[in-house]
PDB file of C-alpha atoms in Angstrom:
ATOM      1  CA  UNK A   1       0.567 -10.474   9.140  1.00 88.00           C
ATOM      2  CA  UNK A   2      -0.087  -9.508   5.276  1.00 91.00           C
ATOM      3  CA  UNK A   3      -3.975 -10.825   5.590  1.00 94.00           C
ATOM      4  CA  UNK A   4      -4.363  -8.467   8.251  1.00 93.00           C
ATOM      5  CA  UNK A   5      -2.133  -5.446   6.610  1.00 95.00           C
ATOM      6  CA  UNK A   6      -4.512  -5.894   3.933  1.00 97.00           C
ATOM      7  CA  UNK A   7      -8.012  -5.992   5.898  1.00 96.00           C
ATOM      8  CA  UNK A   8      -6.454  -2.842   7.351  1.00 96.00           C
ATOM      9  CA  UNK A   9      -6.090  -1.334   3.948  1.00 96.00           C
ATOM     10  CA  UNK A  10      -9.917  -2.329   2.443  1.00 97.00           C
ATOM     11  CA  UNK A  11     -11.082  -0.508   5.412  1.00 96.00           C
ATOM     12  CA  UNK A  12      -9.047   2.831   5.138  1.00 96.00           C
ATOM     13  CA  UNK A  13      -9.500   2.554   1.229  1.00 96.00           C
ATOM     14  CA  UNK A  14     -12.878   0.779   0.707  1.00 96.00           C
ATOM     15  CA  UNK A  15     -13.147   1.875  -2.879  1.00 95.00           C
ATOM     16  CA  UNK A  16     -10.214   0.646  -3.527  1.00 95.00           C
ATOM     17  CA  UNK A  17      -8.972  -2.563  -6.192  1.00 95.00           C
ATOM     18  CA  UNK A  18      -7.770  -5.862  -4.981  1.00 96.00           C
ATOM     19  CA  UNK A  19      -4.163  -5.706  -6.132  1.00 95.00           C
ATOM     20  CA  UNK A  20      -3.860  -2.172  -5.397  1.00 95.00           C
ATOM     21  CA  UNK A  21      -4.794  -3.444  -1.849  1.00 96.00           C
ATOM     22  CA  UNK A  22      -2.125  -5.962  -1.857  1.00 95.00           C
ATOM     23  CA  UNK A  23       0.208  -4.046  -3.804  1.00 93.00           C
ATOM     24  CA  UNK A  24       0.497  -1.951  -1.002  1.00 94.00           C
ATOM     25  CA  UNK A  25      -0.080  -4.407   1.877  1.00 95.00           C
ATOM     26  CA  UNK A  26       2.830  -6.358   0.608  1.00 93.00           C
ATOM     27  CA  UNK A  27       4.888  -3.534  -0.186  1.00 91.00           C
ATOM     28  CA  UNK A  28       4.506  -1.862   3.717  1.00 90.00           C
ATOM     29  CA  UNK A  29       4.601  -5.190   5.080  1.00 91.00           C
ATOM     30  CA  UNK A  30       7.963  -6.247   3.591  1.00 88.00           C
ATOM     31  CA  UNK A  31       9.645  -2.348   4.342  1.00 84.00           C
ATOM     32  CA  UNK A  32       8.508  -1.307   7.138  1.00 80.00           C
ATOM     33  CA  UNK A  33       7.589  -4.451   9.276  1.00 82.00           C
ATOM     34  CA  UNK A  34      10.292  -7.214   7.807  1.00 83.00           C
ATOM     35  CA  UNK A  35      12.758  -4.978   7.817  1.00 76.00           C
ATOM     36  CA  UNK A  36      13.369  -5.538  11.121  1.00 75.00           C
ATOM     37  CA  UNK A  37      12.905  -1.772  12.386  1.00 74.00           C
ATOM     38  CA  UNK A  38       9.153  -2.851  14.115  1.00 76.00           C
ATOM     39  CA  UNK A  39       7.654  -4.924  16.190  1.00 86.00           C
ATOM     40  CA  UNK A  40       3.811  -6.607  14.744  1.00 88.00           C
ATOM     41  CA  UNK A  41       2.021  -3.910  17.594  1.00 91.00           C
ATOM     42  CA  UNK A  42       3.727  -0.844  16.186  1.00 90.00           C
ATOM     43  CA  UNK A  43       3.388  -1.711  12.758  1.00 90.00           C
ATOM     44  CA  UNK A  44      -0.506  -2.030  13.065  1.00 93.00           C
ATOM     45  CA  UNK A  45      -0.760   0.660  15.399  1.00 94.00           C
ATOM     46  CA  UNK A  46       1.046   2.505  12.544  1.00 92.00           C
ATOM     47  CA  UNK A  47      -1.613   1.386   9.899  1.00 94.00           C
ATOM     48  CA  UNK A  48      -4.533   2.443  12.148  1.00 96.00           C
ATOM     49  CA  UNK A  49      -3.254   5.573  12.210  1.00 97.00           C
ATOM     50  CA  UNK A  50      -2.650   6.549   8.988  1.00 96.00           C
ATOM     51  CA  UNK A  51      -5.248   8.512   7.192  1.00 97.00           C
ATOM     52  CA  UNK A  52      -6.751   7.119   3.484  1.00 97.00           C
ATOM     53  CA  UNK A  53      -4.212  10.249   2.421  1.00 97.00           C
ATOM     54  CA  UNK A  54      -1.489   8.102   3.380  1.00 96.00           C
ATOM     55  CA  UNK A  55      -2.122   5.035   1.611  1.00 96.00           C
ATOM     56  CA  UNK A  56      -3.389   6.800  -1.791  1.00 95.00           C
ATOM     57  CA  UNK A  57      -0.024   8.160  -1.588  1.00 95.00           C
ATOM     58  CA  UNK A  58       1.991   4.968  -0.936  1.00 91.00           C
ATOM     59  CA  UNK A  59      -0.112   3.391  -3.908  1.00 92.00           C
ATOM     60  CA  UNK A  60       0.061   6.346  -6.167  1.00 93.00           C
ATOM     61  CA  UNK A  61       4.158   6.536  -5.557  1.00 90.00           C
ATOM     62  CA  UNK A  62       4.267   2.114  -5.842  1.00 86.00           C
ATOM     63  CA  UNK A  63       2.264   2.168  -9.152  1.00 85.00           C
ATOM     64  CA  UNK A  64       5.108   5.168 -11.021  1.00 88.00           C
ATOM     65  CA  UNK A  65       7.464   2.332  -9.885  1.00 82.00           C
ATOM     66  CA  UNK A  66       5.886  -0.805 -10.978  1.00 69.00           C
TER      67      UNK A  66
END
C-alpha cells in the first residue's frame, strides 16, 4: 500500500525529495486509508485525483508540524 502511495506521489510531484515523498505517503496512508474510513480502491482513486496543488499543500502543512 505505502510503495504504491508513494509511486503515486513521485508522479504527481516529480520534482519532488525522497522523504518529502514519504513524508507524505506515510502520513495519507496512515489517516486517511488506516483509519479505517476507506477501502485500498477509493483511497488510490483518491490519490489519482488529486492535483500536484493538493499534495504541495499536504507537505507544506506536514513539514510546519514536523
Amino acid at each position: 500500500m505505502l510503495e504504491g502511495c508513494i509511486e503515486l506521489i513521485k508522479k504527481k510531484l516529480p520534482d519532488a525529495e525522497i522523504g518529502d515523498v514519504q513524508l507524505i505517503a506515510s502520513d495519507l496512508t496512515c489517516t486517511d486509508y488506516l483509519s479505517g474510513t476507506s477501502s485500498r480502491e477509493r483511497f488510490f482513486k483518491y490519490l489519482e485525483q488529486a492535483p500536484p496543488s493538493f499534495f504541495k499543500a499536504e507537505l507544506q502543512k506536514r513539514k510546519e508540524v514536523w
